[in-house]
mmCIF file of C-alpha atoms in Angstrom:
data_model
loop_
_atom_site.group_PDB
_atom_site.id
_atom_site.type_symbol
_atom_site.label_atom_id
_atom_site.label_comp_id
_atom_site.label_asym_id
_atom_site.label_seq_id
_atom_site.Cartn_x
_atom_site.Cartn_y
_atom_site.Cartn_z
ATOM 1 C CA UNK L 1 10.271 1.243 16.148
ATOM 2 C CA UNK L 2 8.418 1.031 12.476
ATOM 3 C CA UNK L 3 9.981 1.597 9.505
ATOM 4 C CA UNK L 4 7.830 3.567 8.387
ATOM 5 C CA UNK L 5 6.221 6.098 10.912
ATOM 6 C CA UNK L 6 3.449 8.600 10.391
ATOM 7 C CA UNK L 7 0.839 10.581 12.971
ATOM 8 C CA UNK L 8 -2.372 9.092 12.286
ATOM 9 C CA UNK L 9 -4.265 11.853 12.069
ATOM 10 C CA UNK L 10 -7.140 12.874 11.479
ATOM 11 C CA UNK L 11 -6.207 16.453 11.004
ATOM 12 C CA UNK L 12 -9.248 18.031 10.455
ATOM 13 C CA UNK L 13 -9.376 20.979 8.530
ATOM 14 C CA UNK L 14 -11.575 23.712 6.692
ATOM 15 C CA UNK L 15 -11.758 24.565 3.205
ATOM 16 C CA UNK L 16 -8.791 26.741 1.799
ATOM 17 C CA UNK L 17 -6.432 25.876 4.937
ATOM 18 C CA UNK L 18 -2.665 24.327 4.371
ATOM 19 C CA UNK L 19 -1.781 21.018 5.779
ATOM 20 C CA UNK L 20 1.185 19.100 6.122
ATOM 21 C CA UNK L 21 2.307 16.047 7.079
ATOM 22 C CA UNK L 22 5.361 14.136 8.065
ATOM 23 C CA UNK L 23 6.882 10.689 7.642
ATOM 24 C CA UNK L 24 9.685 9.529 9.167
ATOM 25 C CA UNK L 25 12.363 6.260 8.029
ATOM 26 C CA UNK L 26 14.477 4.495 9.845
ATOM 27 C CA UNK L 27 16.595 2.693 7.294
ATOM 28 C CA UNK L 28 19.225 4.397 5.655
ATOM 29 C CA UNK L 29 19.313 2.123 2.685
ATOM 30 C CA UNK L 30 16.180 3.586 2.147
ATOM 31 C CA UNK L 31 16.076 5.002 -2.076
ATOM 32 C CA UNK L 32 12.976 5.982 -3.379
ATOM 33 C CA UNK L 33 9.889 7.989 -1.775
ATOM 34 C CA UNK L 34 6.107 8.394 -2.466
ATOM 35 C CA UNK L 35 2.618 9.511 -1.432
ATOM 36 C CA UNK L 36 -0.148 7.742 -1.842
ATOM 37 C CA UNK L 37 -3.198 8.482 -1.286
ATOM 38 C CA UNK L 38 -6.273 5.777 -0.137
ATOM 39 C CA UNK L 39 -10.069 6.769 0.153
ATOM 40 C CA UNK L 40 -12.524 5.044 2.216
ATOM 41 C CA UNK L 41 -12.920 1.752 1.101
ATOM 42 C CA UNK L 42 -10.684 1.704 -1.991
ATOM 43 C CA UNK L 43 -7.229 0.769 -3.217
ATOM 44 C CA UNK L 44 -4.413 3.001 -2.905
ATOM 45 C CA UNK L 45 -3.398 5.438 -5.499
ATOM 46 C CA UNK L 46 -0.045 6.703 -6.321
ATOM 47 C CA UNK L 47 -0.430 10.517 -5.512
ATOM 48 C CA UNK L 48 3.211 11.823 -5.902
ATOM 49 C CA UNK L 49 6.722 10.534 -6.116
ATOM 50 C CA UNK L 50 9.019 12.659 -4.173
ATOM 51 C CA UNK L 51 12.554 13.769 -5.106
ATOM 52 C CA UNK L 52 15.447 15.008 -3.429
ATOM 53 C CA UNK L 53 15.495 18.315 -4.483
ATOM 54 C CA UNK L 54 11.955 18.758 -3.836
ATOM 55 C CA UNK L 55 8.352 18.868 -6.157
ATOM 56 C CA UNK L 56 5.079 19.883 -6.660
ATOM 57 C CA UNK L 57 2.320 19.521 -8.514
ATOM 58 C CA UNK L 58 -0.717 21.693 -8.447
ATOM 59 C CA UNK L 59 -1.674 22.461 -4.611
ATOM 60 C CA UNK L 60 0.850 19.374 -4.025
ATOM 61 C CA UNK L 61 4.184 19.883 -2.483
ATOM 62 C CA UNK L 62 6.716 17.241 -1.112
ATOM 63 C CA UNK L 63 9.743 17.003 0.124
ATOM 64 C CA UNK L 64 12.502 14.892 1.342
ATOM 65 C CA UNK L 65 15.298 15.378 3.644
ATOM 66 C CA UNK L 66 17.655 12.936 3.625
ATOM 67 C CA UNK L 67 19.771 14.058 6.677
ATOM 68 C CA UNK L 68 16.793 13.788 8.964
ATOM 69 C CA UNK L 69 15.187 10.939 7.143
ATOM 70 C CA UNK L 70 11.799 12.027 6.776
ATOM 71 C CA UNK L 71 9.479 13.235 3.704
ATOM 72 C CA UNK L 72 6.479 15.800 3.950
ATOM 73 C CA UNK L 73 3.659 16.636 2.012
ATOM 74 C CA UNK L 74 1.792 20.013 2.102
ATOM 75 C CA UNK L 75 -1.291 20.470 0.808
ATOM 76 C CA UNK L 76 -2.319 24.065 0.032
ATOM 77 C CA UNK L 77 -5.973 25.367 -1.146
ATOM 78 C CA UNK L 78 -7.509 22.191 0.690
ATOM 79 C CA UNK L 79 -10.748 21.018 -0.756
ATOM 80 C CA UNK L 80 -13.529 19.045 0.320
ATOM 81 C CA UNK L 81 -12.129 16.159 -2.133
ATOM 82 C CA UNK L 82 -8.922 16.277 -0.374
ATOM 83 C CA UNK L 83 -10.502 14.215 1.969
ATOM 84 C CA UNK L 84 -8.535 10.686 2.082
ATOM 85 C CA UNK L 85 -5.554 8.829 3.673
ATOM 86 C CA UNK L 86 -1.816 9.723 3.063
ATOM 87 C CA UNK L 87 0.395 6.944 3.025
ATOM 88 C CA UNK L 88 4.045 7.198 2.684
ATOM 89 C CA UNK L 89 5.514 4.826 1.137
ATOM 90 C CA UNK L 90 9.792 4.187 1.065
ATOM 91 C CA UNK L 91 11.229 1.822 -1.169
ATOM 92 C CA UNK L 92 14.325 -0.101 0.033
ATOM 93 C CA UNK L 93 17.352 -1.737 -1.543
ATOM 94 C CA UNK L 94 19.029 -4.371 0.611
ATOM 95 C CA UNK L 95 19.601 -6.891 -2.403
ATOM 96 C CA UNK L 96 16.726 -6.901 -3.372
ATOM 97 C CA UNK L 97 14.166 -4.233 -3.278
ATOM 98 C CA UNK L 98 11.065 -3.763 -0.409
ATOM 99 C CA UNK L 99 8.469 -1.374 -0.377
ATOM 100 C CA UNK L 100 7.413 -0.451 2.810
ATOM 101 C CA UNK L 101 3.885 1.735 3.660
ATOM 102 C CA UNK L 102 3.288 4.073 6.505
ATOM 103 C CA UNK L 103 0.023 3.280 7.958
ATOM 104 C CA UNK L 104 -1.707 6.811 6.830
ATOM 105 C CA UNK L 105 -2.807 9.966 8.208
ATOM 106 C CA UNK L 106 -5.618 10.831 7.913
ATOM 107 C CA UNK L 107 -7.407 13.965 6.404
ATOM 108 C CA UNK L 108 -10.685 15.470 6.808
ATOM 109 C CA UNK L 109 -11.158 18.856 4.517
ATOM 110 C CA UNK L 110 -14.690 20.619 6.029
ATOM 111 C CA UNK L 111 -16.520 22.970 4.467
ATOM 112 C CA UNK T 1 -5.355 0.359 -20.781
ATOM 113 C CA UNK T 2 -6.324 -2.566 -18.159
ATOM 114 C CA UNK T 3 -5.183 -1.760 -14.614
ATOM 115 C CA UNK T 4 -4.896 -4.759 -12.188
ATOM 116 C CA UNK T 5 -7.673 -6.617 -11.486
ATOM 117 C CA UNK T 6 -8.289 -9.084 -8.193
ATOM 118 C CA UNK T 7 -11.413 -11.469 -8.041
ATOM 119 C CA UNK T 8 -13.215 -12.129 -6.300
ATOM 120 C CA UNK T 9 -14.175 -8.350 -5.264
ATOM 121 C CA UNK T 10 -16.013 -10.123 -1.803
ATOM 122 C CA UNK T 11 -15.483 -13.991 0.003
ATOM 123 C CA UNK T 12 -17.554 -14.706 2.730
ATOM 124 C CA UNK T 13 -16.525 -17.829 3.731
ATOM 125 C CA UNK T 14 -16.851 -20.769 6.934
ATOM 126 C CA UNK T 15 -13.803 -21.025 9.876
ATOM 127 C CA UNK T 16 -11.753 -23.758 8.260
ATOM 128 C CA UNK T 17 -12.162 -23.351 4.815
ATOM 129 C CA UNK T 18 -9.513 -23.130 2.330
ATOM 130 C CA UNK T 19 -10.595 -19.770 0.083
ATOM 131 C CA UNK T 20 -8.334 -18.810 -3.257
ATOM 132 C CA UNK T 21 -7.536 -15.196 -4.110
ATOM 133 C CA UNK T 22 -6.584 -14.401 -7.705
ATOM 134 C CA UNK T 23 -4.593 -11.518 -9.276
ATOM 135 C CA UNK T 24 -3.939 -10.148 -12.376
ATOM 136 C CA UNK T 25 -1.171 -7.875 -12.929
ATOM 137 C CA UNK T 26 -0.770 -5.342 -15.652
ATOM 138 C CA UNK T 27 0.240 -6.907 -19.298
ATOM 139 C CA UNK T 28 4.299 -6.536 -18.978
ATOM 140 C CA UNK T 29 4.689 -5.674 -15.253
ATOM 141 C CA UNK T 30 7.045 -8.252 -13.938
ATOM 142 C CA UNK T 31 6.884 -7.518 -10.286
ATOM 143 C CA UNK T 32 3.531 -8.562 -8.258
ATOM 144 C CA UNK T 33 2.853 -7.672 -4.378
ATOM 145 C CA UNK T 34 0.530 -9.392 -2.104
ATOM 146 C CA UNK T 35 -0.955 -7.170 0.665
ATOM 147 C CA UNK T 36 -3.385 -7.330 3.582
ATOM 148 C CA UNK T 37 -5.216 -4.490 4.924
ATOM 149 C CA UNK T 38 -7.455 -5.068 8.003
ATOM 150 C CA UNK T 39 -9.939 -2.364 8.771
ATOM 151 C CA UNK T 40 -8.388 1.088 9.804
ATOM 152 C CA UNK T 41 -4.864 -0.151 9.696
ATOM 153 C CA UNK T 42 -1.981 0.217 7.546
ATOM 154 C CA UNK T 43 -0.980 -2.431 4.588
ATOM 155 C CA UNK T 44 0.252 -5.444 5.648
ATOM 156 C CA UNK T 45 3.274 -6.685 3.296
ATOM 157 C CA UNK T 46 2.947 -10.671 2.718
ATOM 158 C CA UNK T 47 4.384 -11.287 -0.373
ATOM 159 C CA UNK T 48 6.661 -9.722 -3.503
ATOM 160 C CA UNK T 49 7.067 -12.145 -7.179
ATOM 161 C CA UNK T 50 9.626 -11.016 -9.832
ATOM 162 C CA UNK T 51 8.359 -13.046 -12.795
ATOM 163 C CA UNK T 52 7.142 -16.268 -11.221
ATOM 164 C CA UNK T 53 10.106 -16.374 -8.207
ATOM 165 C CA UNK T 54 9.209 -14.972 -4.977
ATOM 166 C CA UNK T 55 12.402 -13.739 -3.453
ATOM 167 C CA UNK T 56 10.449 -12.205 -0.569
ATOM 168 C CA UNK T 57 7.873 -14.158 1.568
ATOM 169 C CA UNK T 58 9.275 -12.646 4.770
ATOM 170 C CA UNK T 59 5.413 -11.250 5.250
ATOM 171 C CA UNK T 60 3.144 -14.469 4.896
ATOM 172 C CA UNK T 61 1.840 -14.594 8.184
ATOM 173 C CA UNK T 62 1.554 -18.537 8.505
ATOM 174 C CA UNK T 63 2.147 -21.406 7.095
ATOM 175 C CA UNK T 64 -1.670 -21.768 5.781
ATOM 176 C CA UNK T 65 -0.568 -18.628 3.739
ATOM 177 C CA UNK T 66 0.658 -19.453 0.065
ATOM 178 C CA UNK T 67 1.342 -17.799 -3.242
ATOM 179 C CA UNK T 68 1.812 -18.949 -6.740
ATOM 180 C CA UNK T 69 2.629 -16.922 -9.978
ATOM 181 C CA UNK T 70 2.339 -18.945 -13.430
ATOM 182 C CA UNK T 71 4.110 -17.981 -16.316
ATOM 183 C CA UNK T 72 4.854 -14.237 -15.133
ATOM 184 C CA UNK T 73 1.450 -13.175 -15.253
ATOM 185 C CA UNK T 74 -1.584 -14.254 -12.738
ATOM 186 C CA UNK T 75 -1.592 -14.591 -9.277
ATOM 187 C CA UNK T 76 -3.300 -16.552 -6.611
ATOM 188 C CA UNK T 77 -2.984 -16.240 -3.032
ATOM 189 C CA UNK T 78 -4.342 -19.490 -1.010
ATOM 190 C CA UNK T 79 -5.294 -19.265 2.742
ATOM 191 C CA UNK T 80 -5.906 -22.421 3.988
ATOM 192 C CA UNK T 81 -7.903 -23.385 6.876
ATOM 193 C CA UNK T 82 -8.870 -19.935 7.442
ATOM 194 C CA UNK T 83 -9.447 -18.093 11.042
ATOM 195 C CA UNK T 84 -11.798 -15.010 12.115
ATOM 196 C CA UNK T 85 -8.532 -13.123 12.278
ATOM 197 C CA UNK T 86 -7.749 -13.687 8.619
ATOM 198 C CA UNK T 87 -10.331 -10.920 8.175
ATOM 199 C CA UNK T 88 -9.034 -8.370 5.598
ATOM 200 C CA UNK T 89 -9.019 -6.657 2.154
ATOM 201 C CA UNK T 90 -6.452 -8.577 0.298
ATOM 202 C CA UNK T 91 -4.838 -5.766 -2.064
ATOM 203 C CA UNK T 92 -2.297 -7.178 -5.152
ATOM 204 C CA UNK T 93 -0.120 -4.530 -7.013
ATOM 205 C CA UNK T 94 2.009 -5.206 -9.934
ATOM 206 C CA UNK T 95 5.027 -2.580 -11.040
ATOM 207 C CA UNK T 96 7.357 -2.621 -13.856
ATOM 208 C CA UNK T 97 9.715 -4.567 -11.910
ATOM 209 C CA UNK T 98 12.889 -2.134 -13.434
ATOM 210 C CA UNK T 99 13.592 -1.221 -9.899
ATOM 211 C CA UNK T 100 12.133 0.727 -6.795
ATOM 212 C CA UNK T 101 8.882 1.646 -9.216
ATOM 213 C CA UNK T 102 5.893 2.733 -8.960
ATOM 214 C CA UNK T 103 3.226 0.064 -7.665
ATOM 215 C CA UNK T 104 -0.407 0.024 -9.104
ATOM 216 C CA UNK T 105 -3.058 -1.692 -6.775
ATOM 217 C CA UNK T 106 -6.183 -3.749 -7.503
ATOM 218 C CA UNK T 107 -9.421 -2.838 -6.129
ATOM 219 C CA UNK T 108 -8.707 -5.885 -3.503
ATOM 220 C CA UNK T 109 -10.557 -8.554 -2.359
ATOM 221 C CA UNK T 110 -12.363 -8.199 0.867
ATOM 222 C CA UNK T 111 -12.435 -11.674 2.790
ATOM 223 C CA UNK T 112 -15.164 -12.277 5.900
ATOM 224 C CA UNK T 113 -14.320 -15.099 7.576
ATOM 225 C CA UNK T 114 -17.288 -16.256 9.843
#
């Protein structure tokens, strides 16, 4: 089993729709959470750090559930620019600390 | 300011040759990641420096693979003897190195191995 699991998509959507996605962890020692988000051909980009108690920014929600031991990110008012790769990303601490990425879902927002 | 920058931005280069990858972090980030990315796949973790130690090479996928940081700053990543299946974007991030932080990535160097 990965570390790091997320459906690889591609959701395809329309303009204005909501979409979410889900990442699930398998290590408990897991301690910090983000989204990232990676267009075609380019570097990843930090899109969102995600807390326990939840937070959003803009159309951007994400949320973590620490019982289950996954994260989500919903996307509301989708645009055409929305269109990209999620990665989740978990940072561990087992001594020493480890970032581990999802490998993406991806999203593609039609008009 | 200056994010992190990787050179060369493209390597095409021969079966067998030895190719060198260089990295430079963010002025003051301690903590530098080496990272492969092969077409439509994930990240691949190879390699994690805190100032010029690399307490993590658990992801270096061979022996040919190698890393070097000097004095806490630049990075090169050397592949030597290279195979078709070396193939990749070879992303570098750097972060603060304060604890589970926030990583900022290079625009990566995409290697063609023929």
């Amino acid at each position: 089993r990965k570390e790091v699991e997320q459906d690889p998509g591609p959701f395809n959507v329309p303009e204005g729709a909501t979409v979410a996605f889900n990442c699930t962890y398998s290590n408990s020692a897991s301690q910090s959470f983000f989204w990232y988000r990676q267009d075609c051909r380019k570097e990843p980009k930090l899109l969102m750090s995600v807390y326990s108690s939840g937070n959003e920014d803009g159309r951007f929600t994400a949320q973590l559930n620490r019982a289950s031991q996954y994260i989500s990110l919903l996307i509301r008012d989708s645009k055409l620019s929305d269109s990209a790769t999620y990665l989740c990303v978990v940072n561990l601490n087992t001594g020493g600390f480890k970032t581990i990425f999802g490998a993406g879902t991806r999203l593609f927002v039609k008009a | 300011g200056a994010g992190v920058s990787q050179s060369p931005s493209n390597k095409v280069t021969e079966k067998g040759k030895d190719v060198e990858l260089r990295c430079d972090p963010i002025s003051g980030h301690t903590a530098l990641y080496w990272y492969r990315q092969s077409l439509g796949q994930g990240l691949e973790f190879l390699i994690y420096f805190q100032g010029n130690s690399a307490p993590d090479k658990s992801g270096l996928p061979s022996d040919r693979f190698s890393a070097e940081r000097t004095g806490g700053s630049v990075s090169t990543l050397t592949i030597q003897r290279t195979q078709q299946e070396d193939s990749a974007v070879y992303l570098c991030a750097s972060s603060l190195g304060t604890g589970p932080d926030t990583q900022y990535f290079g625009p990566g160097t995409r290697l063609t191995v023929l």
